[in-house]
Short mmCIF file of C-alpha atoms in Angstrom, two decimals:
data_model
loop_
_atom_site.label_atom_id
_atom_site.label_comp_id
_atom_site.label_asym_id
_atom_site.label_seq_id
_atom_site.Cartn_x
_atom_site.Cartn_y
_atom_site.Cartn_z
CA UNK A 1 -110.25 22.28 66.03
CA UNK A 2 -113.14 20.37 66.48
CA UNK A 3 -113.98 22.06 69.89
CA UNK A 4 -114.03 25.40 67.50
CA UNK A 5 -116.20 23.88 64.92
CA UNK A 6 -118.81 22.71 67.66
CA UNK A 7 -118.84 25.77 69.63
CA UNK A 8 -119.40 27.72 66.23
CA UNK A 9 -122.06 25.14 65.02
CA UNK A 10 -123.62 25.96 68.68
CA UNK A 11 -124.15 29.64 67.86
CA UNK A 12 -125.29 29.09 64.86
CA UNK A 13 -128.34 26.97 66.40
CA UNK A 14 -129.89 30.07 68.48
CA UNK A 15 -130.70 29.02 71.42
CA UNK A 16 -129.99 30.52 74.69
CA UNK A 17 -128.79 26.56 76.11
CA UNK A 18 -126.64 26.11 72.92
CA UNK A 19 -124.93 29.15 72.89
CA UNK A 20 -124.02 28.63 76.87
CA UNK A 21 -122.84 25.05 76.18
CA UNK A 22 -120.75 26.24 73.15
CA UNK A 23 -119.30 29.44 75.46
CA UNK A 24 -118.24 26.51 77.79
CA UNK A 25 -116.68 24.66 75.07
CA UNK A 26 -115.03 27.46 73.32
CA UNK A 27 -113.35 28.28 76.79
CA UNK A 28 -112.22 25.16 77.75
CA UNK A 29 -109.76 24.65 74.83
CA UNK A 30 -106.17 24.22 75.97
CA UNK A 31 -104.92 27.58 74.96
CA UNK A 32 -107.41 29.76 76.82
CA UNK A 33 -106.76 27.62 79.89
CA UNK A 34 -105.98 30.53 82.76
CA UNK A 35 -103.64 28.31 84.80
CA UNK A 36 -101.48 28.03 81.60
CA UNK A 37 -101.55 31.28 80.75
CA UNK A 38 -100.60 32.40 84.11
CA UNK A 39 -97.97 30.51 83.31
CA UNK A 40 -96.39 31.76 80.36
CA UNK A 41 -96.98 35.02 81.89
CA UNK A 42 -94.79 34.07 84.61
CA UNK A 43 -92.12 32.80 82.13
CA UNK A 44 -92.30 36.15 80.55
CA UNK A 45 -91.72 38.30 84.01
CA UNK A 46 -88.85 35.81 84.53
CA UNK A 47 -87.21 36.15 81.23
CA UNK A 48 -87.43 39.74 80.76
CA UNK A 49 -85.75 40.22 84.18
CA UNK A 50 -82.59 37.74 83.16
CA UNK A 51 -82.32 39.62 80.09
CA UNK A 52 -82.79 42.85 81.18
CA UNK A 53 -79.65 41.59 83.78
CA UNK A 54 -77.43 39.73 81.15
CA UNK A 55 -78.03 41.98 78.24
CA UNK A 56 -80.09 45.08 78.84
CA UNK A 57 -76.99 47.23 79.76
CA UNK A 58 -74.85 46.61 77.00
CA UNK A 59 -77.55 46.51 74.29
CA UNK A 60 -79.01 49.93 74.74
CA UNK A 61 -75.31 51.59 75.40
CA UNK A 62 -75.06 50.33 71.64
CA UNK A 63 -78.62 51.34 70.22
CA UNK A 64 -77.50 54.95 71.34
CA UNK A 65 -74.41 55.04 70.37
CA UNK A 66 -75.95 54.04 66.99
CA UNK A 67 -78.40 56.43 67.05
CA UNK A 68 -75.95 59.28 67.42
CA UNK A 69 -75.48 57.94 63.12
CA UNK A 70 -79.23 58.05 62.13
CA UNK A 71 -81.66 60.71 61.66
CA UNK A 72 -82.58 60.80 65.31
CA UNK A 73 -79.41 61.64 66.15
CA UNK A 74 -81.33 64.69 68.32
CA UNK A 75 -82.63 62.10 70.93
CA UNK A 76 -78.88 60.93 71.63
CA UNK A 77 -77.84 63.90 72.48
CA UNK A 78 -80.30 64.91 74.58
CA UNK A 79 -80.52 62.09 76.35
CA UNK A 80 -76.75 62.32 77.09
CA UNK A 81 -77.17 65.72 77.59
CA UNK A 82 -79.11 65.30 80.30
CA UNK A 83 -77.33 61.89 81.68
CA UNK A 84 -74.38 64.59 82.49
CA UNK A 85 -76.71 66.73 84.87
CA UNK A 86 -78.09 63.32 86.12
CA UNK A 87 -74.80 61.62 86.71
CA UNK A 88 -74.53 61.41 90.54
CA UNK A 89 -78.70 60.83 91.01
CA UNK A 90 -78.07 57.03 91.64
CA UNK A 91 -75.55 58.14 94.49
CA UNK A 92 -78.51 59.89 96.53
CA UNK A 93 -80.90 57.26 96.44
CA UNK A 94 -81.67 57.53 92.80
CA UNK A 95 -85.78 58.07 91.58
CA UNK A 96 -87.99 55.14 93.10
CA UNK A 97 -91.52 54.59 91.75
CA UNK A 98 -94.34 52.92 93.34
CA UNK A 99 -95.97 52.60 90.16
CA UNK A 100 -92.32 50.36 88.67
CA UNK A 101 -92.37 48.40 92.19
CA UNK A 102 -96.26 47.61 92.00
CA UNK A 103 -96.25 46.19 88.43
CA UNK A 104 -98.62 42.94 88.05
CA UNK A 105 -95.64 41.36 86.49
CA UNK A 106 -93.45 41.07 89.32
CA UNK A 107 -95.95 38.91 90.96
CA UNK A 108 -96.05 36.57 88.39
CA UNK A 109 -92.08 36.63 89.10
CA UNK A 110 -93.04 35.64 92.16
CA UNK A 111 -95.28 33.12 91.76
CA UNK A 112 -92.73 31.92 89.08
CA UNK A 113 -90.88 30.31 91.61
CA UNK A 114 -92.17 31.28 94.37
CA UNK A 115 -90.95 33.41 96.60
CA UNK A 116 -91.65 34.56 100.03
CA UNK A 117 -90.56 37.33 102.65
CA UNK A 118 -90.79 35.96 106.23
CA UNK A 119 -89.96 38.70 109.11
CA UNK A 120 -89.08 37.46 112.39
CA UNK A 121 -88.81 41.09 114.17
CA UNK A 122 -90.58 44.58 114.04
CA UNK A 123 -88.00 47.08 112.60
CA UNK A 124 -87.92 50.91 113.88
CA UNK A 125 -88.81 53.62 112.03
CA UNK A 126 -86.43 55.85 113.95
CA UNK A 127 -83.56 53.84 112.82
CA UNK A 128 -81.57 53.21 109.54
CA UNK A 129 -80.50 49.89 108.86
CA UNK A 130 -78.09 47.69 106.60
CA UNK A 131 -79.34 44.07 105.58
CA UNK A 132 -76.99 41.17 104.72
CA UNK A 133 -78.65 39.42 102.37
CA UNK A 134 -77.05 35.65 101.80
CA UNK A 135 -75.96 33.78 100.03
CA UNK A 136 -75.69 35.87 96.42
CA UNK A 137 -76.74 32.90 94.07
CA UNK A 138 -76.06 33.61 90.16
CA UNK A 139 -77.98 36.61 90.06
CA UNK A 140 -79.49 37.49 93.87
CA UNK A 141 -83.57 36.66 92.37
CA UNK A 142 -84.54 36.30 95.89
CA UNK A 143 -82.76 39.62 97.00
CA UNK A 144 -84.63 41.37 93.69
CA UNK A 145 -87.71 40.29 94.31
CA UNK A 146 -88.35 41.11 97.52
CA UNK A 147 -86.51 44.52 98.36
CA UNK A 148 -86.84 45.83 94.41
CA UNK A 149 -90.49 45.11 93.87
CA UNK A 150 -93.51 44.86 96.40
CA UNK A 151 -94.10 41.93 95.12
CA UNK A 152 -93.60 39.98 98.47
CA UNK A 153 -95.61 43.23 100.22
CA UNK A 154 -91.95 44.57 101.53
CA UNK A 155 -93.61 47.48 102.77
CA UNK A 156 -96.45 46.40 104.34
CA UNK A 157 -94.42 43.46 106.06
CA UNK A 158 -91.85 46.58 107.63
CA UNK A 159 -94.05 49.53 106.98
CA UNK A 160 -92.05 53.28 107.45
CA UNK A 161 -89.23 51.22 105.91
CA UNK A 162 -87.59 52.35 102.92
CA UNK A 163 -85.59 49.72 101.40
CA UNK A 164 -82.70 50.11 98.43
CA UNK A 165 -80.52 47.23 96.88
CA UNK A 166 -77.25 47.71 96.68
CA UNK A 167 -75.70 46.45 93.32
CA UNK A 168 -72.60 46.99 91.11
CA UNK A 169 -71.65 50.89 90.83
CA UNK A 170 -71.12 50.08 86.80
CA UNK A 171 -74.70 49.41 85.93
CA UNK A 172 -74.98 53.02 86.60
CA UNK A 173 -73.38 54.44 83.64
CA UNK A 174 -75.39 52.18 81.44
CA UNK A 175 -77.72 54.14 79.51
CA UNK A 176 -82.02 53.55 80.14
CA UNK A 177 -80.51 50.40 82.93
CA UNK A 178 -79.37 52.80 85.21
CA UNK A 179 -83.17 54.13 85.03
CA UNK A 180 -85.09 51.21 85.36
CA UNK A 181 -82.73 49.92 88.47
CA UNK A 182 -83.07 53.40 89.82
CA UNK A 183 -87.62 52.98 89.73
CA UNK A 184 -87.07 49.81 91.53
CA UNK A 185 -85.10 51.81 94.61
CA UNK A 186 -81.84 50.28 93.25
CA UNK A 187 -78.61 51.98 94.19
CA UNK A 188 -74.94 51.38 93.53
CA UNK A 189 -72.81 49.56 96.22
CA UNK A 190 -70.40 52.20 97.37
CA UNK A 191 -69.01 54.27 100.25
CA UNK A 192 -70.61 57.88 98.80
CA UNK A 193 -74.41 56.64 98.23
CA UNK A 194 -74.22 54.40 101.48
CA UNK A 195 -72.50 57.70 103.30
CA UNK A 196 -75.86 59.94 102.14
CA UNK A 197 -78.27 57.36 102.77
CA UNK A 198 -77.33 56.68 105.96
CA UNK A 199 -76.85 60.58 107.40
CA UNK A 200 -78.86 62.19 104.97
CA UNK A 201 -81.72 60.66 104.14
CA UNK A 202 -83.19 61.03 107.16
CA UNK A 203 -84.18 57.66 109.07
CA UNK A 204 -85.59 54.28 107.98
CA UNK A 205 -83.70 53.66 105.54
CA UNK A 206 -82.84 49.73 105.05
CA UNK A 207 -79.57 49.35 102.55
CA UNK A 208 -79.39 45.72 101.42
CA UNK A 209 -76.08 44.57 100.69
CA UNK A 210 -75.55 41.26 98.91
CA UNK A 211 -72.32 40.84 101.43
CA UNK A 212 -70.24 37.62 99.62
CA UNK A 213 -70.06 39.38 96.05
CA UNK A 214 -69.08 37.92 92.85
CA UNK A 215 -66.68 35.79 95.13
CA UNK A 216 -69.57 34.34 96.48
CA UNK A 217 -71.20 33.73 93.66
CA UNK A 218 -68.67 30.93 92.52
CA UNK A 219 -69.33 28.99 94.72
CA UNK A 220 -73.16 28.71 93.72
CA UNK A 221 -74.85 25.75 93.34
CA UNK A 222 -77.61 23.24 94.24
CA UNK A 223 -77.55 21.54 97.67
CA UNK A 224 -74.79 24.02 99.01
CA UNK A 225 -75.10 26.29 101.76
CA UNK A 226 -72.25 28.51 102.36
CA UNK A 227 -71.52 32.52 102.73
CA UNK A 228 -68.63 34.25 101.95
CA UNK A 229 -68.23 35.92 105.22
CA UNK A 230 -65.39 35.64 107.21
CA UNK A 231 -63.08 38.58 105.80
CA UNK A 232 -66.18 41.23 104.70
CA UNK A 233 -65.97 43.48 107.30
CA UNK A 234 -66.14 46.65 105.71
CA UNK A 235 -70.31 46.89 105.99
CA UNK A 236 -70.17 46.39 109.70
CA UNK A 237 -67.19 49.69 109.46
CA UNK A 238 -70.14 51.66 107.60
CA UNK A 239 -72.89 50.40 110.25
CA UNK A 240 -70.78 51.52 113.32
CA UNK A 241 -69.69 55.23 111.65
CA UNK A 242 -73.38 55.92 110.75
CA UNK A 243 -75.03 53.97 113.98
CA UNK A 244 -76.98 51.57 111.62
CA UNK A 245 -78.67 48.29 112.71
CA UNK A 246 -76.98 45.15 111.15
CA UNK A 247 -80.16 43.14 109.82
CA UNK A 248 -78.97 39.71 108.80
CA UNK A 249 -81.08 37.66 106.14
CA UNK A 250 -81.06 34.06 104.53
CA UNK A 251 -82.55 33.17 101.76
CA UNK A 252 -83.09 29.68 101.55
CA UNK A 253 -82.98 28.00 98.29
CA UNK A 254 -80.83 31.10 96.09
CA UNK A 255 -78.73 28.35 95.06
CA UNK A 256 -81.18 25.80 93.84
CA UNK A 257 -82.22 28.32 90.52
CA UNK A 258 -79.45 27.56 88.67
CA UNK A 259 -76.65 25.19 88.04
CA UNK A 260 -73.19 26.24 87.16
CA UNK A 261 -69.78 24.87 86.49
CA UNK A 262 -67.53 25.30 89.61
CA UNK A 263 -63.65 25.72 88.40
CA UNK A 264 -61.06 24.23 91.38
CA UNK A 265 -59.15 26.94 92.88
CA UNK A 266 -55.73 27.02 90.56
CA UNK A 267 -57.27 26.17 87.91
CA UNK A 268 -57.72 28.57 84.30
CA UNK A 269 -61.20 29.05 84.41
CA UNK A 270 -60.79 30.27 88.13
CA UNK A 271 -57.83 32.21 87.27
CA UNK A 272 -60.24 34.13 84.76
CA UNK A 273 -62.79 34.60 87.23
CA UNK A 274 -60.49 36.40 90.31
CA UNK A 275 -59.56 38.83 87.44
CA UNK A 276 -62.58 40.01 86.11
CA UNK A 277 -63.50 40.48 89.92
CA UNK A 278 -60.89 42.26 90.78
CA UNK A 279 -60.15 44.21 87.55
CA UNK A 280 -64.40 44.71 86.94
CA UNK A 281 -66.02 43.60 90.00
CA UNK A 282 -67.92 40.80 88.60
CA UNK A 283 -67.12 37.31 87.78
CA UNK A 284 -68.48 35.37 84.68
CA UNK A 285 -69.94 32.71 85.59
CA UNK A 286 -70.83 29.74 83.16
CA UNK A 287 -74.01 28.17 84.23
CA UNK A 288 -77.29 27.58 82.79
CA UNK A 289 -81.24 26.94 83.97
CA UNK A 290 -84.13 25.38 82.35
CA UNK A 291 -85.00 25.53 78.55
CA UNK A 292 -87.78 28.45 77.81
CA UNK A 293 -90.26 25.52 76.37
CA UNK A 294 -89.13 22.64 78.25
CA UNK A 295 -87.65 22.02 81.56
CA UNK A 296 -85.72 19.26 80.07
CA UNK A 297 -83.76 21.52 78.22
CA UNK A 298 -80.63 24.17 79.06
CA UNK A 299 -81.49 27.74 78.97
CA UNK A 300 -81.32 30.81 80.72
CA UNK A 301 -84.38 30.48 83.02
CA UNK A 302 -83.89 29.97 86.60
CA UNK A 303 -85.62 26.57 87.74
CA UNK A 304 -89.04 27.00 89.40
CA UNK A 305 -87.96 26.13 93.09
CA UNK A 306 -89.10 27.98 96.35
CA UNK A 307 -87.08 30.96 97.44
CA UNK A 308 -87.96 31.85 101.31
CA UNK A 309 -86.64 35.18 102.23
CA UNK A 310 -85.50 35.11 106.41
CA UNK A 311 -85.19 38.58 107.72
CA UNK A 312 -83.56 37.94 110.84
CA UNK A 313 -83.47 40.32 114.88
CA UNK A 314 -81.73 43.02 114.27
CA UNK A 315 -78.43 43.70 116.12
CA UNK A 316 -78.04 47.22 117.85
CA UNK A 317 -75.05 49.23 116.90
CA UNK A 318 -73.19 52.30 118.53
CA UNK A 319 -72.41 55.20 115.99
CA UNK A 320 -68.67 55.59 116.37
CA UNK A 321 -66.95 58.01 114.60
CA UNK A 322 -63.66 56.04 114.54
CA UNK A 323 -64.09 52.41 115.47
CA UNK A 324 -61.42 50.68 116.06
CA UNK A 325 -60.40 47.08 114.26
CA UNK A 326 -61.10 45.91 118.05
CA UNK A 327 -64.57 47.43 117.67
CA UNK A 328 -65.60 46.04 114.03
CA UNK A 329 -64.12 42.81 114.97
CA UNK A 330 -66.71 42.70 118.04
CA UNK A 331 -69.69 43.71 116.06
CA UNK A 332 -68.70 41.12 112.92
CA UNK A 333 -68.64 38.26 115.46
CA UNK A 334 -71.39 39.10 116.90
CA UNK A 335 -73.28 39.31 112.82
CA UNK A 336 -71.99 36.14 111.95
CA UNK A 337 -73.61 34.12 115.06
CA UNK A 338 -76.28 35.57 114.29
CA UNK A 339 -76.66 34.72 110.95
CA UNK A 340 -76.00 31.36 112.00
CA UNK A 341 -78.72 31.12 114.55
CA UNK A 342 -81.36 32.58 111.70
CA UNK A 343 -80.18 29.79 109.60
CA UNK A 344 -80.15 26.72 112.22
CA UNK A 345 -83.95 28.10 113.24
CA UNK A 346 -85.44 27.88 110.45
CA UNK A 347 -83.46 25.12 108.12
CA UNK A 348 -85.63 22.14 108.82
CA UNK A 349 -88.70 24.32 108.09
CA UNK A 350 -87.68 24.63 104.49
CA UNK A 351 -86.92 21.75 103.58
CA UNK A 352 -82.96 20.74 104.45
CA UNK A 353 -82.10 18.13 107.39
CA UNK A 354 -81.27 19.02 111.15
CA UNK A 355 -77.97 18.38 110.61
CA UNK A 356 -77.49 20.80 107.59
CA UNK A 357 -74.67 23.29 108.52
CA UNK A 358 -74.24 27.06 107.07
CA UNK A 359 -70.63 27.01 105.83
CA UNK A 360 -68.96 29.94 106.60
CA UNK A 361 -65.56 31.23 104.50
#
């Protein structure tokens, strides 16, 4: 206050020194500070994101259905007029925008925590491709960030490259969701959208699939590094029908963000969990961040710690019409040593010992 009252007093005086010294004083006060309030703008990118994740689906399924009762009950019904004729959109790579994926907020989202894309290897343009992305975390920030946005300069990094994040099939049939996932080049997870994109799409097309799923998820927390691996072989199937490039990635420090409560296997709160993934194809998960005030406090923002993006050499693969278990067991073996080797490269350079080991399940 009594900055205010002397840069005021300052203007008042007339002179061209005065009213320099009290433009210097009016913009050093704490709450025009630009550090800080790249900092709250950062909170803001963050938050709006875990909302728009946790909530945004369900919320506006309800606002519509609402609407349908009110006076604008026009704009519901077109709107789900239209959602009929627009139903299997997401399925064919959905409707990107470079204007959505260049939006100043995601790189305060970046910056948030931060996060970076490192690539090891030049990718062809005459090829299609399928990233694992590991480990899942809570909510896959790292895998967002950097394959959703251009943020991290995905494009520039891999240029010709067209990337799309594969995610749950359900967030599809949420209403306005399904269109803001589908700007950010956001596609469901299944067999008939990874079937187009891969033979009719053309080429350069990079599918990211978050490979250990909700199952992985569970077992997400600080100072752990394991994948849920061993038994997922139905991606490397898709790569060797289509003749797509297996791309493996690591993203170090997706499970420092958050902090969850791990059930033990048997018990009721893990019982809960296996059904909702098999019965929904999520799992709840009960974990919490940093307060939106004070990092001292529980809330639902992620904890500001680096996120460093590996994309790792990819790994040739035949197109096979019908590949035997033989051949998919060759080509998995061959994906998880090298996801190893990508990890035990670059582990000591971000921060974890030489004799940190990837678990794989």
């Amino acid at each position: 206050m009594k900055t205010l009252i002397a840069a005021y007093s300052g203007v008042l005086r007339g002179t061209g020194s005065s009213i320099l010294s009290a433009l210097q004083d009016l913009f050093s006060i704490s709450w025009l500070n630009r550090s800080q309030v790249e900092k709250q703008l950062q909170v803001i990118s963050v938050l709006q994101w875990v909302l728009t994740f946790l909530v945004m689906g369900v919320s506006c399924s309800v606002i519509l259905l609402y609407t349908f009762c009110t006076d604008c009950w026009l704009i519901a019904v077109l709107y789900f007029t239209w959602l009929v004729f627009d139903w299997n959109t997401p399925k064919k790579g959905g409707r990107r925008s470079q204007w959505v994926r260049n939006w100043a907020m995601w790189r305060y989202f970046r910056d948030y925590f931060p996060i970076q894309l490192v690539k090891t290897h030049n990718l062809l343009t005459t090829r299609n491709y399928i990233f694992g992305y590991h480990p899942h975390g809570i909510m896959g920030l790292g895998a967002f960030c950097n394959f959703s946005t251009e943020a991290t300069e995905v494009s520039k990094k891999f240029p010709g490259i067209r990337p799309y994040l594969a995610t749950l099939a359900g967030n599809f049939r949420m209403p306005v969701l399904r269109e803001y996932l589908m700007s950010g080049g956001i596609c469901p997870v299944n067999q008939d959208t990874i079937d187009y994109l891969l033979s009719k799409n053309g080429s350069g097309n990079a599918i990211i699939i978050v490979v250990g799923g909700a199952a992985e998820s569970l077992s997400s927390m600080p100072g752990k590094n394991a994948v849920t691996l061993r038994h997922r072989k139905g991606f490397v199937k898709l790569a060797l029908r289509h003749g797509a490039d297996l791309v493996p990635i690591y993203s170090f420090g997706e499970n420092e963000v958050y902090k969850q409560v791990i059930f033990e296997e048997g018990s009721w709160g893990r019982w809960v969990q296996k059904k909702f993934q098999k019965y929904i194809g999520f799992a709840p998960c009960i974990f919490h961040g940093r307060g939106l005030f004070s990092s001292d406090t529980w809330g639902l923002l992620p904890y500001p710690k680096p996120i460093t993006t590996v994309v790792g050499e990819p790994i040739t693969i035949p197109k096979l019409e019908h590949p035997t278990q033989q051949d998919i067991d060759l080509y998995h073996a061959m994906y998880m040593e090298a996801l190893v080797n990508l990890f035990d490269r670059h582990k000591t350079k971000f921060g974890l010992p030489e004799t940190e080991v990837l678990e794989v399940t």
